JSON list of C-alpha atoms in Angstrom, two decimals:
[
{"chain": "A", "resi": 1, "resn": "MET", "atom": "CA", "xyz": [-0.23, -0.24, 0.00]},
{"chain": "A", "resi": 2, "resn": "SER", "atom": "CA", "xyz": [3.04, 2.31, 0.65]},
{"chain": "A", "resi": 3, "resn": "GLU", "atom": "CA", "xyz": [4.29, 1.78, -3.18]},
{"chain": "A", "resi": 4, "resn": "LYS", "atom": "CA", "xyz": [0.69, 3.58, -4.26]},
{"chain": "A", "resi": 5, "resn": "LYS", "atom": "CA", "xyz": [1.08, 6.29, -2.22]},
{"chain": "A", "resi": 6, "resn": "HIS", "atom": "CA", "xyz": [4.32, 7.53, -3.63]},
{"chain": "A", "resi": 7, "resn": "ARG", "atom": "CA", "xyz": [4.26, 6.62, -6.95]},
{"chain": "A", "resi": 8, "resn": "VAL", "atom": "CA", "xyz": [3.65, 9.68, -9.50]},
{"chain": "A", "resi": 9, "resn": "SER", "atom": "CA", "xyz": [0.87, 9.03, -12.05]},
{"chain": "A", "resi": 10, "resn": "ARG", "atom": "CA", "xyz": [2.00, 10.17, -15.90]},
{"chain": "A", "resi": 11, "resn": "ARG", "atom": "CA", "xyz": [-0.22, 13.05, -15.78]},
{"chain": "A", "resi": 12, "resn": "GLN", "atom": "CA", "xyz": [1.66, 14.20, -12.82]},
{"chain": "A", "resi": 13, "resn": "PHE", "atom": "CA", "xyz": [4.92, 13.68, -14.09]},
{"chain": "A", "resi": 14, "resn": "LEU", "atom": "CA", "xyz": [3.62, 15.44, -17.27]},
{"chain": "A", "resi": 15, "resn": "ASN", "atom": "CA", "xyz": [2.98, 18.74, -15.66]},
{"chain": "A", "resi": 16, "resn": "TYR", "atom": "CA", "xyz": [5.87, 18.48, -13.00]},
{"chain": "A", "resi": 17, "resn": "THR", "atom": "CA", "xyz": [8.05, 18.37, -16.42]},
{"chain": "A", "resi": 18, "resn": "LEU", "atom": "CA", "xyz": [6.40, 20.99, -18.73]},
{"chain": "A", "resi": 19, "resn": "THR", "atom": "CA", "xyz": [6.14, 23.49, -15.46]},
{"chain": "A", "resi": 20, "resn": "GLY", "atom": "CA", "xyz": [9.59, 22.74, -14.96]},
{"chain": "A", "resi": 21, "resn": "VAL", "atom": "CA", "xyz": [10.68, 23.01, -18.89]},
{"chain": "A", "resi": 22, "resn": "GLY", "atom": "CA", "xyz": [8.08, 26.56, -18.96]},
{"chain": "A", "resi": 23, "resn": "GLY", "atom": "CA", "xyz": [10.18, 28.12, -16.25]},
{"chain": "A", "resi": 24, "resn": "PHE", "atom": "CA", "xyz": [13.49, 27.34, -17.11]},
{"chain": "A", "resi": 25, "resn": "MET", "atom": "CA", "xyz": [12.24, 28.94, -20.58]},
{"chain": "A", "resi": 26, "resn": "ALA", "atom": "CA", "xyz": [10.86, 31.88, -19.12]},
{"chain": "A", "resi": 27, "resn": "ALA", "atom": "CA", "xyz": [13.60, 32.91, -17.05]},
{"chain": "A", "resi": 28, "resn": "GLY", "atom": "CA", "xyz": [15.75, 32.50, -19.74]},
{"chain": "A", "resi": 29, "resn": "MET", "atom": "CA", "xyz": [14.09, 35.07, -21.74]},
{"chain": "A", "resi": 30, "resn": "LEU", "atom": "CA", "xyz": [13.13, 36.96, -18.85]},
{"chain": "A", "resi": 31, "resn": "MET", "atom": "CA", "xyz": [16.83, 37.17, -17.41]},
{"chain": "A", "resi": 32, "resn": "PRO", "atom": "CA", "xyz": [18.41, 39.17, -20.27]},
{"chain": "A", "resi": 33, "resn": "MET", "atom": "CA", "xyz": [15.54, 41.94, -20.33]},
{"chain": "A", "resi": 34, "resn": "VAL", "atom": "CA", "xyz": [15.75, 42.61, -16.49]},
{"chain": "A", "resi": 35, "resn": "ARG", "atom": "CA", "xyz": [19.38, 42.74, -16.89]},
{"chain": "A", "resi": 36, "resn": "PHE", "atom": "CA", "xyz": [19.29, 45.45, -19.81]},
{"chain": "A", "resi": 37, "resn": "ALA", "atom": "CA", "xyz": [16.79, 47.23, -17.72]},
{"chain": "A", "resi": 38, "resn": "LEU", "atom": "CA", "xyz": [19.09, 47.36, -14.00]},
{"chain": "A", "resi": 39, "resn": "ASP", "atom": "CA", "xyz": [22.52, 47.49, -15.88]},
{"chain": "A", "resi": 40, "resn": "PRO", "atom": "CA", "xyz": [22.09, 51.32, -15.78]},
{"chain": "A", "resi": 41, "resn": "VAL", "atom": "CA", "xyz": [21.22, 51.45, -12.31]},
{"chain": "A", "resi": 42, "resn": "LEU", "atom": "CA", "xyz": [24.28, 48.95, -11.05]},
{"chain": "A", "resi": 43, "resn": "ARG", "atom": "CA", "xyz": [27.13, 50.92, -12.47]},
{"chain": "A", "resi": 44, "resn": "PRO", "atom": "CA", "xyz": [29.08, 52.92, -10.29]},
{"chain": "A", "resi": 45, "resn": "ALA", "atom": "CA", "xyz": [28.55, 56.55, -11.24]},
{"chain": "A", "resi": 46, "resn": "GLU", "atom": "CA", "xyz": [31.31, 58.52, -12.87]},
{"chain": "A", "resi": 47, "resn": "GLU", "atom": "CA", "xyz": [32.51, 61.31, -11.82]},
{"chain": "A", "resi": 48, "resn": "THR", "atom": "CA", "xyz": [32.36, 64.39, -14.22]},
{"chain": "A", "resi": 49, "resn": "ASP", "atom": "CA", "xyz": [35.80, 65.75, -15.07]},
{"chain": "A", "resi": 50, "resn": "LEU", "atom": "CA", "xyz": [36.37, 69.19, -14.52]},
{"chain": "A", "resi": 51, "resn": "VAL", "atom": "CA", "xyz": [36.19, 71.70, -17.94]},
{"chain": "A", "resi": 52, "resn": "GLN", "atom": "CA", "xyz": [38.31, 74.70, -18.71]},
{"chain": "A", "resi": 53, "resn": "VAL", "atom": "CA", "xyz": [35.80, 77.38, -19.09]},
{"chain": "A", "resi": 54, "resn": "VAL", "atom": "CA", "xyz": [37.53, 80.88, -19.10]},
{"chain": "A", "resi": 55, "resn": "SER", "atom": "CA", "xyz": [41.10, 82.53, -18.44]},
{"chain": "A", "resi": 56, "resn": "VAL", "atom": "CA", "xyz": [41.49, 84.07, -15.06]},
{"chain": "A", "resi": 57, "resn": "ASP", "atom": "CA", "xyz": [42.54, 87.39, -16.71]},
{"chain": "A", "resi": 58, "resn": "GLU", "atom": "CA", "xyz": [38.80, 87.93, -17.38]},
{"chain": "A", "resi": 59, "resn": "ILE", "atom": "CA", "xyz": [36.93, 87.12, -14.06]},
{"chain": "A", "resi": 60, "resn": "THR", "atom": "CA", "xyz": [36.37, 90.59, -12.07]},
{"chain": "A", "resi": 61, "resn": "GLU", "atom": "CA", "xyz": [34.83, 91.10, -8.99]},
{"chain": "A", "resi": 62, "resn": "GLU", "atom": "CA", "xyz": [31.33, 91.87, -10.24]},
{"chain": "A", "resi": 63, "resn": "PRO", "atom": "CA", "xyz": [29.44, 88.30, -11.11]},
{"chain": "A", "resi": 64, "resn": "GLN", "atom": "CA", "xyz": [29.95, 87.26, -14.68]},
{"chain": "A", "resi": 65, "resn": "ARG", "atom": "CA", "xyz": [27.91, 84.26, -16.30]},
{"chain": "A", "resi": 66, "resn": "PHE", "atom": "CA", "xyz": [29.86, 82.20, -18.40]},
{"chain": "A", "resi": 67, "resn": "ASP", "atom": "CA", "xyz": [28.47, 78.99, -20.36]},
{"chain": "A", "resi": 68, "resn": "PHE", "atom": "CA", "xyz": [30.60, 75.77, -20.80]},
{"chain": "A", "resi": 69, "resn": "LYS", "atom": "CA", "xyz": [29.98, 72.50, -22.10]},
{"chain": "A", "resi": 70, "resn": "ILE", "atom": "CA", "xyz": [30.03, 69.07, -20.38]},
{"chain": "A", "resi": 71, "resn": "LYS", "atom": "CA", "xyz": [30.22, 65.81, -21.45]},
{"chain": "A", "resi": 72, "resn": "GLN", "atom": "CA", "xyz": [27.67, 63.50, -19.78]},
{"chain": "A", "resi": 73, "resn": "LYS", "atom": "CA", "xyz": [26.31, 59.48, -20.04]},
{"chain": "A", "resi": 74, "resn": "ASP", "atom": "CA", "xyz": [22.55, 58.98, -19.58]},
{"chain": "A", "resi": 75, "resn": "ALA", "atom": "CA", "xyz": [22.23, 55.21, -19.20]},
{"chain": "A", "resi": 76, "resn": "TRP", "atom": "CA", "xyz": [23.51, 54.30, -23.01]},
{"chain": "A", "resi": 77, "resn": "TYR", "atom": "CA", "xyz": [23.09, 58.11, -24.15]},
{"chain": "A", "resi": 78, "resn": "GLU", "atom": "CA", "xyz": [26.38, 60.15, -24.45]},
{"chain": "A", "resi": 79, "resn": "SER", "atom": "CA", "xyz": [25.70, 64.13, -24.90]},
{"chain": "A", "resi": 80, "resn": "GLU", "atom": "CA", "xyz": [27.08, 67.33, -24.27]},
{"chain": "A", "resi": 81, "resn": "GLU", "atom": "CA", "xyz": [24.86, 69.60, -22.06]},
{"chain": "A", "resi": 82, "resn": "THR", "atom": "CA", "xyz": [25.39, 72.94, -21.92]},
{"chain": "A", "resi": 83, "resn": "ARG", "atom": "CA", "xyz": [25.95, 74.94, -18.25]},
{"chain": "A", "resi": 84, "resn": "SER", "atom": "CA", "xyz": [26.16, 77.89, -17.02]},
{"chain": "A", "resi": 85, "resn": "ALA", "atom": "CA", "xyz": [28.25, 79.65, -13.93]},
{"chain": "A", "resi": 86, "resn": "TRP", "atom": "CA", "xyz": [27.96, 82.72, -11.95]},
{"chain": "A", "resi": 87, "resn": "VAL", "atom": "CA", "xyz": [31.78, 83.64, -11.48]},
{"chain": "A", "resi": 88, "resn": "PHE", "atom": "CA", "xyz": [33.74, 86.27, -9.71]},
{"chain": "A", "resi": 89, "resn": "LYS", "atom": "CA", "xyz": [36.86, 87.36, -7.36]},
{"chain": "A", "resi": 90, "resn": "SER", "atom": "CA", "xyz": [36.73, 88.40, -4.36]},
{"chain": "A", "resi": 91, "resn": "GLY", "atom": "CA", "xyz": [40.45, 89.54, -3.81]},
{"chain": "A", "resi": 92, "resn": "ASP", "atom": "CA", "xyz": [42.33, 86.12, -4.69]},
{"chain": "A", "resi": 93, "resn": "LYS", "atom": "CA", "xyz": [39.54, 83.53, -4.10]},
{"chain": "A", "resi": 94, "resn": "ILE", "atom": "CA", "xyz": [37.22, 82.83, -6.89]},
{"chain": "A", "resi": 95, "resn": "THR", "atom": "CA", "xyz": [33.79, 81.71, -6.43]},
{"chain": "A", "resi": 96, "resn": "ALA", "atom": "CA", "xyz": [31.71, 80.28, -9.00]},
{"chain": "A", "resi": 97, "resn": "LEU", "atom": "CA", "xyz": [27.93, 79.80, -8.53]},
{"chain": "A", "resi": 98, "resn": "SER", "atom": "CA", "xyz": [25.24, 77.76, -9.87]},
{"chain": "A", "resi": 99, "resn": "PRO", "atom": "CA", "xyz": [22.33, 80.07, -11.71]},
{"chain": "A", "resi": 100, "resn": "VAL", "atom": "CA", "xyz": [19.73, 77.62, -10.60]},
{"chain": "A", "resi": 101, "resn": "CYS", "atom": "CA", "xyz": [17.45, 78.91, -7.99]},
{"chain": "A", "resi": 102, "resn": "LYS", "atom": "CA", "xyz": [17.04, 76.51, -5.09]},
{"chain": "A", "resi": 103, "resn": "HIS", "atom": "CA", "xyz": [13.10, 77.60, -5.08]},
{"chain": "A", "resi": 104, "resn": "LEU", "atom": "CA", "xyz": [11.85, 75.95, -8.01]},
{"chain": "A", "resi": 105, "resn": "GLY", "atom": "CA", "xyz": [14.63, 75.42, -10.69]},
{"chain": "A", "resi": 106, "resn": "CYS", "atom": "CA", "xyz": [14.50, 78.53, -12.50]},
{"chain": "A", "resi": 107, "resn": "THR", "atom": "CA", "xyz": [17.60, 80.58, -13.59]},
{"chain": "A", "resi": 108, "resn": "VAL", "atom": "CA", "xyz": [18.58, 83.43, -11.68]},
{"chain": "A", "resi": 109, "resn": "GLY", "atom": "CA", "xyz": [20.21, 86.59, -13.14]},
{"chain": "A", "resi": 110, "resn": "TRP", "atom": "CA", "xyz": [22.76, 89.09, -11.34]},
{"chain": "A", "resi": 111, "resn": "ASN", "atom": "CA", "xyz": [21.75, 92.66, -10.96]},
{"chain": "A", "resi": 112, "resn": "ASN", "atom": "CA", "xyz": [18.45, 92.74, -12.86]},
{"chain": "A", "resi": 113, "resn": "ASP", "atom": "CA", "xyz": [16.19, 93.69, -10.58]},
{"chain": "A", "resi": 114, "resn": "PRO", "atom": "CA", "xyz": [16.06, 97.49, -10.11]},
{"chain": "A", "resi": 115, "resn": "ALA", "atom": "CA", "xyz": [14.79, 97.32, -6.58]},
{"chain": "A", "resi": 116, "resn": "ASN", "atom": "CA", "xyz": [17.51, 95.23, -5.17]},
{"chain": "A", "resi": 117, "resn": "PRO", "atom": "CA", "xyz": [20.92, 96.42, -7.15]},
{"chain": "A", "resi": 118, "resn": "ASN", "atom": "CA", "xyz": [24.20, 93.79, -6.29]},
{"chain": "A", "resi": 119, "resn": "GLN", "atom": "CA", "xyz": [21.86, 90.96, -5.90]},
{"chain": "A", "resi": 120, "resn": "PHE", "atom": "CA", "xyz": [21.19, 87.42, -7.60]},
{"chain": "A", "resi": 121, "resn": "PHE", "atom": "CA", "xyz": [17.25, 87.87, -8.59]},
{"chain": "A", "resi": 122, "resn": "CYS", "atom": "CA", "xyz": [15.03, 85.00, -9.77]},
{"chain": "A", "resi": 123, "resn": "PRO", "atom": "CA", "xyz": [12.17, 86.41, -11.59]},
{"chain": "A", "resi": 124, "resn": "CYS", "atom": "CA", "xyz": [9.75, 83.61, -10.94]},
{"chain": "A", "resi": 125, "resn": "HIS", "atom": "CA", "xyz": [8.58, 84.33, -7.66]},
{"chain": "A", "resi": 126, "resn": "TYR", "atom": "CA", "xyz": [10.85, 87.36, -6.89]},
{"chain": "A", "resi": 127, "resn": "GLY", "atom": "CA", "xyz": [13.86, 85.02, -5.18]},
{"chain": "A", "resi": 128, "resn": "ARG", "atom": "CA", "xyz": [16.80, 86.91, -4.23]},
{"chain": "A", "resi": 129, "resn": "TYR", "atom": "CA", "xyz": [20.74, 86.16, -3.13]},
{"chain": "A", "resi": 130, "resn": "GLU", "atom": "CA", "xyz": [23.29, 88.12, -1.77]},
{"chain": "A", "resi": 131, "resn": "LYS", "atom": "CA", "xyz": [26.78, 88.25, -3.78]},
{"chain": "A", "resi": 132, "resn": "ASP", "atom": "CA", "xyz": [28.42, 85.45, -2.16]},
{"chain": "A", "resi": 133, "resn": "GLY", "atom": "CA", "xyz": [25.29, 83.16, -3.03]},
{"chain": "A", "resi": 134, "resn": "THR", "atom": "CA", "xyz": [23.62, 83.29, 0.25]},
{"chain": "A", "resi": 135, "resn": "ASN", "atom": "CA", "xyz": [19.37, 83.59, 0.30]},
{"chain": "A", "resi": 136, "resn": "VAL", "atom": "CA", "xyz": [17.90, 86.61, 1.66]},
{"chain": "A", "resi": 137, "resn": "LYS", "atom": "CA", "xyz": [15.60, 85.65, 4.52]},
{"chain": "A", "resi": 138, "resn": "GLY", "atom": "CA", "xyz": [11.94, 86.55, 4.11]},
{"chain": "A", "resi": 139, "resn": "THR", "atom": "CA", "xyz": [12.39, 85.57, 0.08]},
{"chain": "A", "resi": 140, "resn": "PRO", "atom": "CA", "xyz": [11.32, 82.44, -1.26]},
{"chain": "A", "resi": 141, "resn": "PRO", "atom": "CA", "xyz": [14.55, 80.46, -1.91]},
{"chain": "A", "resi": 142, "resn": "ILE", "atom": "CA", "xyz": [15.40, 78.01, 1.13]},
{"chain": "A", "resi": 143, "resn": "ALA", "atom": "CA", "xyz": [18.93, 77.06, 0.62]},
{"chain": "A", "resi": 144, "resn": "PRO", "atom": "CA", "xyz": [21.88, 79.44, -1.03]},
{"chain": "A", "resi": 145, "resn": "LEU", "atom": "CA", "xyz": [23.06, 78.74, -4.45]},
{"chain": "A", "resi": 146, "resn": "ASP", "atom": "CA", "xyz": [24.95, 75.67, -5.43]},
{"chain": "A", "resi": 147, "resn": "VAL", "atom": "CA", "xyz": [28.71, 76.11, -5.73]},
{"chain": "A", "resi": 148, "resn": "TYR", "atom": "CA", "xyz": [30.72, 74.50, -8.48]},
{"chain": "A", "resi": 149, "resn": "GLN", "atom": "CA", "xyz": [33.77, 72.37, -7.96]},
{"chain": "A", "resi": 150, "resn": "HIS", "atom": "CA", "xyz": [37.06, 74.33, -9.37]},
{"chain": "A", "resi": 151, "resn": "ALA", "atom": "CA", "xyz": [40.49, 74.66, -10.06]},
{"chain": "A", "resi": 152, "resn": "VAL", "atom": "CA", "xyz": [42.81, 76.99, -11.67]},
{"chain": "A", "resi": 153, "resn": "LYS", "atom": "CA", "xyz": [45.55, 75.48, -13.96]},
{"chain": "A", "resi": 154, "resn": "ASP", "atom": "CA", "xyz": [48.02, 76.74, -16.22]},
{"chain": "A", "resi": 155, "resn": "GLY", "atom": "CA", "xyz": [45.70, 80.32, -16.05]},
{"chain": "A", "resi": 156, "resn": "TYR", "atom": "CA", "xyz": [42.18, 78.90, -16.49]},
{"chain": "A", "resi": 157, "resn": "LEU", "atom": "CA", "xyz": [39.34, 78.42, -14.40]},
{"chain": "A", "resi": 158, "resn": "PHE", "atom": "CA", "xyz": [38.37, 74.84, -14.79]},
{"chain": "A", "resi": 159, "resn": "LEU", "atom": "CA", "xyz": [34.64, 73.95, -13.04]},
{"chain": "A", "resi": 160, "resn": "GLY", "atom": "CA", "xyz": [33.23, 70.35, -12.23]},
{"chain": "A", "resi": 161, "resn": "LYS", "atom": "CA", "xyz": [29.72, 69.46, -10.24]},
{"chain": "A", "resi": 162, "resn": "ALA", "atom": "CA", "xyz": [27.71, 72.15, -8.68]},
{"chain": "A", "resi": 163, "resn": "LYS", "atom": "CA", "xyz": [27.18, 70.92, -4.85]},
{"chain": "A", "resi": 164, "resn": "PRO", "atom": "CA", "xyz": [25.49, 72.57, -1.97]},
{"chain": "A", "resi": 165, "resn": "ARG", "atom": "CA", "xyz": [27.14, 74.70, -0.56]},
{"chain": "A", "resi": 166, "resn": "GLY", "atom": "CA", "xyz": [28.10, 72.47, 2.77]},
{"chain": "A", "resi": 167, "resn": "GLU", "atom": "CA", "xyz": [29.55, 69.76, 0.55]},
{"chain": "A", "resi": 168, "resn": "ALA", "atom": "CA", "xyz": [31.52, 72.20, -1.77]}
]
C-alpha cells in the first residue's frame, strides 16, 4: 500500500516536467531583459571631469555668467550638456555659483532687479540672493545657491559639478 502513495502518475509527471521546462524557458527570456533594464542602475557613477571655462584674467569682481559644455552619459546615451556659472573674484578667491534657484529651479540673474541692486534675482517668484550666493531671508529660496567645484590650472578656471554649499 505504501508503494501506491509514493507513485507519480503519468499526468503528474508530465505536469511537473512541462512546468519545469516552461519556467526554465521563461527565465531564459526574462533574465536578459531584466539585466538590460537594471544595468545602468547597477553601474558605478562616473565622476565628471573638470572642464575648462575661462581665462583667470577675464574674471572680475563683478559676477559674470559663463557658459560651458560637459559630456554626460545617461544610461546608454552620451551627449553634451550646456551649463552656466556665475563667476567672480573676491581678492584672490574665485567663486563659481550655479544659476539655478533653490526654490523652484528657475534661472537667477545678477543685478537685474532695479529695486534690489547688487543681488542675484529670480524672476519666477522674486527670490533673492546676496553676491556670495546666500539666500536673503524672507524670500522664497530656502537654501543658498550651489557652488561649483573648481580649480585653476595654467591660468584657466576649470569647473566640475555643482554641489550644495556645505559639500563644496
